[in-house]
Amino acid sequence: MARLRPVVLVHYHELGLKRGNRPLFLRHLARNLRRATADIGPVNLRQVSGRILLELDEHPDPAAVRERVRRVCGVASAALAYRVVSTVEAMKAVIAGLVDGRTFASFRISARRAFKTYPMTSVELNRELGAFVLERVASKVDLRQPELEIHVEVMPAETFVYVDPEPGPGGLPVGASGTVAALLSGGIDSPVAAWRMMKRGCRVVFVHFHSVPYLPPTSQAKARALVARLTEWQYDSTLVLVPFGEIQREIVLTVPPPARVVIYRRLMVRIAEALARKHGALALTTGESLGQVASQTLSNIARIDEAATMPILRPLIGMDKLEITEEARRLGTFDISIEPDADCCTLFASRSRGSSAQAATAPRSTRSSSPAPPKGGTGLAGASRAAFRRLDHPLCCWLDTPEPLPIWCQV
């Protein structure tokens, strides 16, 4: 085995259906594969027929490369394979190294030819190589549910032999579908929603609303930890922390309790839109699931969307909490999300949560909320007045109300 030449063989599925745009998607995938493996040793990447090959002749840890590659969006599967010349004897030599010393009750050979002029058909290869395995190992052939499957992919100039391919996330490579801004609450749902947008090829900018100094900064620490975990899938991330406590205080003074959460969400959407445009994002994304809580009923979602001027994508809208939690566990965000924190929506929280805000309620309630600018030396997060701008700054915005509503945000 020491003399064999290891490679990581990457298969993609959805990208192969892109026809005229396929080269663009493959360039994004190749770039992300390089970024994912840049810090763990030399890797030479090249494209072969319907596959991407990472050559690891001089690499100290090929298995580590495979683990990185299988976390790249757009990858359907990744296998640690061995490259030989396309002769039956060379294939047998590799298979001998893979099966010797290994116990398995059943197996199958899955041979595929990428070019049809090879002198043996796939069926003939399966029979020849299967008979070779039976001579070396006390096992049997099982074509339906084998304990071990040996893959042989025959190319014009070389053949790749491997076992145990690892599934990847699939989808599209990050960056191929543009940029979105994700409203990151620190709960279980929003990190999963952000990851699902990455899987669809979006680069994600994270926006987190906090209520410092009215609440402790624990939610900010949790947001940073969640972004750090999700950055494993997109390699670099931007997290914007928006102080929201002063705005909430003004809303509490003027808005009836049942409508407050909807007004919070409308203001968050408007502020997040301004931040999204600043970072080149074309849409917002949230972790809302229809009917999961009072603010996520269909009528309240409709009221929230009225405040938006760009699309709000909700990839979890049809999932239940158990499905979302299972995906959070798989991503490694669940344990971070369940850590106790002081979420901004708990500030000035009312026991009465309206499940259906009337169409006229949100604009009328919003009109009466006009937060005053922070005083010098005090205010949001204890910053000075010089750290704030009104309306003409990209972080500030107008609501869809007859009168202008100044929104003060930290620069």
XYZ file of C-alpha atoms in Angstrom:
411
model
C 0.000 0.000 0.000
C 2.912 2.385 0.677
C 3.778 2.432 -3.048
C 0.259 3.329 -4.146
C -0.639 6.874 -5.136
C -3.493 8.226 -2.973
C -6.045 10.704 -4.264
C -9.331 12.090 -2.993
C -11.956 11.483 -5.654
C -14.821 13.986 -5.533
C -18.171 13.298 -7.138
C -20.850 15.932 -7.674
C -24.460 15.417 -8.735
C -26.477 18.603 -9.116
C -23.615 20.504 -10.752
C -23.581 17.967 -13.569
C -27.073 19.097 -14.608
C -26.131 22.738 -15.177
C -25.265 22.454 -18.879
C -24.054 25.849 -20.102
C -23.347 27.179 -16.582
C -21.508 24.072 -15.410
C -17.980 25.548 -15.793
C -18.933 28.464 -13.530
C -20.229 26.159 -10.782
C -17.193 23.893 -11.108
C -14.855 26.876 -10.711
C -16.631 27.796 -7.476
C -16.382 24.196 -6.262
C -12.688 23.951 -7.137
C -11.964 27.237 -5.365
C -13.777 26.066 -2.233
C -11.959 22.729 -2.245
C -8.637 24.565 -2.335
C -9.692 26.850 0.505
C -10.940 23.931 2.595
C -7.613 22.086 2.340
C -5.162 24.978 2.146
C -3.781 24.610 5.674
C -3.252 20.830 5.876
C -0.617 20.135 3.246
C 0.080 20.243 -0.498
C -2.836 19.324 -2.757
C -2.884 19.336 -6.545
C -6.422 19.717 -7.896
C -7.568 18.826 -11.387
C -10.811 17.978 -13.143
C -11.386 14.653 -14.835
C -14.467 13.244 -16.533
C -17.402 14.147 -14.255
C -15.163 14.275 -11.183
C -12.650 16.436 -9.376
C -9.369 14.886 -8.334
C -7.167 15.990 -5.422
C -3.749 14.433 -5.894
C -1.974 13.652 -2.616
C 1.316 12.048 -3.645
C 3.295 14.064 -1.094
C 0.564 14.657 1.456
C 1.231 13.561 5.074
C -2.434 12.831 5.931
C -4.719 11.929 3.005
C -7.555 10.929 5.369
C -7.631 14.473 6.791
C -8.072 15.853 3.275
C -11.056 13.581 2.700
C -12.663 14.775 5.952
C -12.278 18.410 4.884
C -13.572 17.732 1.387
C -16.748 15.980 2.549
C -17.778 19.225 4.313
C -17.657 21.296 1.125
C -21.073 22.230 -0.255
C -21.523 20.879 -3.763
C -19.701 17.616 -2.990
C -21.964 14.564 -3.317
C -19.320 12.110 -2.081
C -15.599 11.958 -1.381
C -13.461 8.830 -1.394
C -9.856 8.122 -0.534
C -8.887 6.269 -3.711
C -5.716 4.812 -5.204
C -4.625 5.572 -8.721
C -3.126 2.942 -11.040
C -2.739 2.356 -14.761
C -5.815 0.921 -16.450
C -4.780 -2.729 -16.530
C -6.544 -5.582 -14.767
C -3.341 -6.666 -13.024
C -2.798 -3.179 -11.585
C -6.408 -3.106 -10.361
C -5.952 -6.480 -8.684
C -2.831 -5.266 -6.891
C -4.718 -2.364 -5.347
C -7.699 -4.539 -4.398
C -5.353 -7.015 -2.719
C -4.004 -4.245 -0.524
C -7.537 -3.099 0.362
C -8.958 -6.530 1.312
C -5.975 -8.320 2.871
C -6.371 -8.459 6.637
C -9.968 -7.260 6.425
C -12.934 -9.436 7.423
C -16.270 -9.052 5.639
C -19.096 -11.522 5.147
C -20.103 -10.278 1.706
C -18.901 -7.914 -1.001
C -19.513 -6.655 -4.479
C -17.368 -5.087 -7.200
C -18.812 -1.921 -8.782
C -16.804 -1.228 -11.925
C -17.595 1.738 -14.189
C -15.916 2.745 -17.423
C -15.697 6.424 -18.278
C -14.817 5.446 -21.871
C -16.393 2.596 -23.774
C -13.372 1.542 -25.833
C -11.789 -0.294 -22.896
C -11.338 -3.944 -23.988
C -13.470 -5.325 -21.114
C -17.062 -4.398 -20.289
C -18.112 -3.380 -16.788
C -19.745 -6.782 -16.244
C -16.576 -8.592 -17.304
C -14.509 -6.450 -14.943
C -16.881 -7.197 -12.097
C -16.567 -10.945 -12.692
C -12.798 -10.937 -13.108
C -12.099 -8.797 -10.042
C -14.773 -10.550 -7.960
C -13.212 -13.936 -8.660
C -9.840 -12.500 -7.584
C -11.300 -11.372 -4.223
C -12.909 -14.784 -3.633
C -9.507 -16.408 -4.090
C -8.029 -14.255 -1.291
C -10.870 -13.851 1.226
C -13.433 -16.268 2.653
C -16.511 -14.281 1.654
C -19.421 -14.303 -0.757
C -20.834 -11.999 -3.414
C -23.931 -9.987 -2.490
C -25.070 -7.483 -5.103
C -27.926 -6.012 -3.027
C -26.621 -5.438 0.505
C -22.880 -6.101 0.550
C -20.873 -5.503 3.704
C -18.022 -4.165 1.552
C -18.330 -2.484 -1.840
C -15.193 -2.103 -3.923
C -15.428 0.699 -6.478
C -13.387 0.660 -9.677
C -13.600 3.690 -11.983
C -11.769 3.197 -15.266
C -10.553 6.295 -17.101
C -8.692 6.434 -20.415
C -5.252 6.904 -18.822
C -5.766 5.761 -15.226
C -8.068 3.846 -12.901
C -9.229 4.694 -9.380
C -9.955 1.970 -6.850
C -11.533 2.678 -3.460
C -13.853 1.517 -0.693
C -16.028 3.360 1.833
C -16.900 6.614 0.035
C -18.126 9.288 2.444
C -21.256 11.324 1.611
C -20.956 15.077 1.265
C -23.614 17.746 1.779
C -24.505 17.952 -1.921
C -26.173 21.095 -3.174
C -24.234 23.949 -4.781
C -20.822 25.433 -3.910
C -20.860 28.451 -1.606
C -20.624 31.661 -3.613
C -22.302 30.336 -6.740
C -25.732 31.757 -5.803
C -24.765 35.160 -4.414
C -24.959 36.538 -0.870
C -27.741 36.599 1.717
C -27.947 38.186 5.171
C -29.072 35.785 7.909
C -30.807 37.020 11.052
C -28.992 34.980 13.698
C -30.891 34.804 16.977
C -28.672 32.353 18.861
C -31.410 29.719 19.030
C -31.564 26.314 17.374
C -33.317 27.328 14.159
C -31.446 30.258 12.648
C -28.012 28.525 12.363
C -29.679 25.619 10.537
C -31.403 28.051 8.177
C -28.084 29.791 7.473
C -26.413 26.453 6.703
C -29.227 25.492 4.351
C -28.635 28.687 2.395
C -24.918 27.830 2.212
C -25.893 24.444 0.810
C -27.835 26.230 -1.924
C -24.701 28.137 -2.917
C -25.148 31.357 -0.898
C -22.462 33.158 1.013
C -24.009 34.207 4.324
C -23.507 37.472 6.228
C -24.735 37.152 9.815
C -26.748 39.845 11.634
C -27.324 39.484 15.376
C -29.507 41.824 17.417
C -28.638 42.228 21.111
C -29.874 44.300 24.033
C -26.650 45.358 25.767
C -26.518 47.189 28.175
C -30.056 46.234 29.212
C -29.115 42.541 29.119
C -25.746 40.770 29.598
C -23.588 40.216 26.478
C -24.033 36.441 26.562
C -26.005 36.358 23.312
C -23.118 38.051 21.494
C -20.690 35.361 22.688
C -23.094 32.670 21.535
C -23.510 34.343 18.142
C -19.733 34.429 17.693
C -19.481 30.727 18.590
C -22.233 29.795 16.146
C -20.655 31.812 13.349
C -17.290 30.187 14.066
C -18.875 26.759 13.689
C -20.734 27.657 10.487
C -17.605 29.243 9.005
C -16.288 25.704 8.575
C -18.691 25.522 5.635
C -17.920 28.877 3.969
C -14.323 29.569 5.181
C -14.768 33.223 6.143
C -17.718 35.049 7.643
C -18.911 38.510 8.637
C -20.916 38.969 11.845
C -22.690 42.297 12.438
C -23.809 42.961 16.029
C -26.699 45.430 16.174
C -27.704 47.057 19.516
C -31.477 46.817 19.765
C -32.283 47.536 23.413
C -32.917 51.263 23.021
C -35.355 50.636 20.177
C -37.144 48.008 22.261
C -37.456 50.428 25.161
C -39.194 52.968 22.952
C -41.500 50.336 21.480
C -42.539 49.170 24.936
C -43.543 52.714 25.821
C -45.864 53.098 22.834
C -46.915 49.714 21.402
C -49.589 47.422 22.917
C -48.043 44.202 24.331
C -49.606 41.732 21.830
C -48.094 43.593 18.873
C -44.587 44.161 20.223
C -42.854 41.059 18.893
C -44.197 41.691 15.384
C -42.990 45.303 15.571
C -39.586 44.058 16.770
C -39.404 41.770 13.746
C -40.420 44.504 11.321
C -37.725 46.808 12.642
C -35.159 44.003 12.552
C -36.050 43.331 8.929
C -35.589 46.986 7.974
C -32.247 47.298 9.747
C -31.066 43.956 8.359
C -31.998 45.106 4.842
C -29.780 48.158 5.189
C -26.921 45.958 6.381
C -27.590 43.437 3.614
C -27.258 46.094 0.931
C -24.061 47.369 2.513
C -22.559 43.862 2.233
C -23.894 43.116 -1.255
C -26.612 40.679 -0.149
C -29.713 40.307 -2.305
C -32.014 38.690 0.258
C -32.565 38.043 3.945
C -32.935 34.613 5.508
C -34.475 33.630 8.826
C -35.045 30.448 10.833
C -38.807 30.815 10.995
C -40.950 27.670 10.882
C -44.630 28.127 10.185
C -46.705 28.052 13.374
C -43.819 27.145 15.666
C -44.332 30.203 17.906
C -46.872 33.025 18.000
C -44.772 35.405 15.912
C -44.451 32.770 13.169
C -48.118 32.291 12.328
C -49.015 32.920 8.717
C -50.758 36.214 9.509
C -47.820 37.536 11.532
C -45.315 36.476 8.895
C -47.414 38.404 6.369
C -47.291 41.502 8.618
C -43.530 41.186 8.979
C -43.029 40.797 5.228
C -44.911 44.042 4.606
C -41.903 45.900 6.044
C -39.474 44.242 3.613
C -38.311 45.523 0.257
C -36.101 42.516 -0.559
C -36.917 38.798 -0.485
C -37.020 37.017 2.884
C -36.027 33.380 2.430
C -37.210 30.876 5.045
C -35.623 27.481 4.320
C -37.125 25.890 7.464
C -40.693 27.052 6.880
C -42.089 23.524 6.425
C -39.902 21.703 8.976
C -40.958 20.772 12.499
C -38.850 21.257 15.617
C -37.649 17.651 15.750
C -36.356 17.819 12.182
C -34.605 21.126 12.823
C -33.063 19.859 16.066
C -31.731 16.730 14.377
C -30.056 18.801 11.696
C -28.599 21.153 14.325
C -27.063 18.158 16.107
C -25.534 16.942 12.865
C -24.063 20.379 12.150
C -22.659 20.706 15.663
C -24.598 23.888 16.449
C -27.149 22.349 18.833
C -24.962 22.313 21.959
C -24.036 25.960 21.383
C -27.628 27.016 20.741
C -28.986 25.504 23.973
C -26.505 27.345 26.180
C -28.424 29.841 28.354
C -28.261 33.429 27.192
C -30.181 36.693 27.331
C -31.999 36.868 24.001
C -33.031 40.384 22.998
C -36.665 39.336 22.501
C -36.910 38.507 26.218
C -36.261 42.140 27.084
C -39.452 43.874 28.247
C -41.260 40.672 27.216
C -45.006 40.607 27.703
C -46.905 37.538 28.847
C -49.428 38.290 26.114
C -48.179 37.231 22.686
C -50.486 38.054 19.814
C -50.829 35.216 17.319
C -52.483 37.394 14.679
C -51.554 41.022 14.162
C -54.172 42.917 12.175
C -53.030 44.458 8.927
C -53.400 47.985 10.225
C -51.850 47.322 13.624
C -48.216 47.146 12.651
C -47.963 50.421 10.703
C -50.009 52.299 13.325
C -47.978 50.917 16.207
C -44.767 51.555 14.338
C -45.768 55.179 13.677
C -45.966 55.860 17.369
C -42.489 54.491 18.018
C -39.887 57.180 17.483
C -36.753 56.405 19.475
C -34.749 59.392 20.556
C -31.042 59.567 19.840
C -28.732 58.334 22.593
C -27.316 61.014 24.850
C -23.652 61.846 24.805
C -21.558 59.379 26.761
C -24.483 56.985 27.306
C -26.985 55.067 25.221
C -26.609 51.868 23.237
C -23.796 49.703 24.551
C -22.438 52.720 26.404
C -21.107 54.271 23.203
C -20.715 57.986 22.684
C -23.042 60.015 20.478
C -20.259 60.368 17.929
C -20.580 56.640 17.266
C -24.135 57.050 15.904
C -25.640 58.517 12.760
C -29.223 59.354 11.866
C -30.922 58.267 8.628
C -28.146 59.309 6.279
C -25.948 56.453 7.535
C -26.236 53.046 5.791
C -27.189 51.388 9.078
C -30.249 53.618 9.472
C -33.475 53.356 7.519
C -37.031 54.674 7.148
C -40.073 52.624 7.917
C -43.018 52.438 5.538
C -44.986 55.027 7.530
C -46.294 58.488 6.580
C -43.952 60.112 9.089
C -40.199 59.455 9.181
C -39.011 57.246 12.030
C -35.378 57.753 13.044
C -33.599 54.491 13.807
C -30.349 54.845 15.726
C -27.778 52.118 15.216
C -24.205 51.747 16.331
C -21.673 52.491 13.631
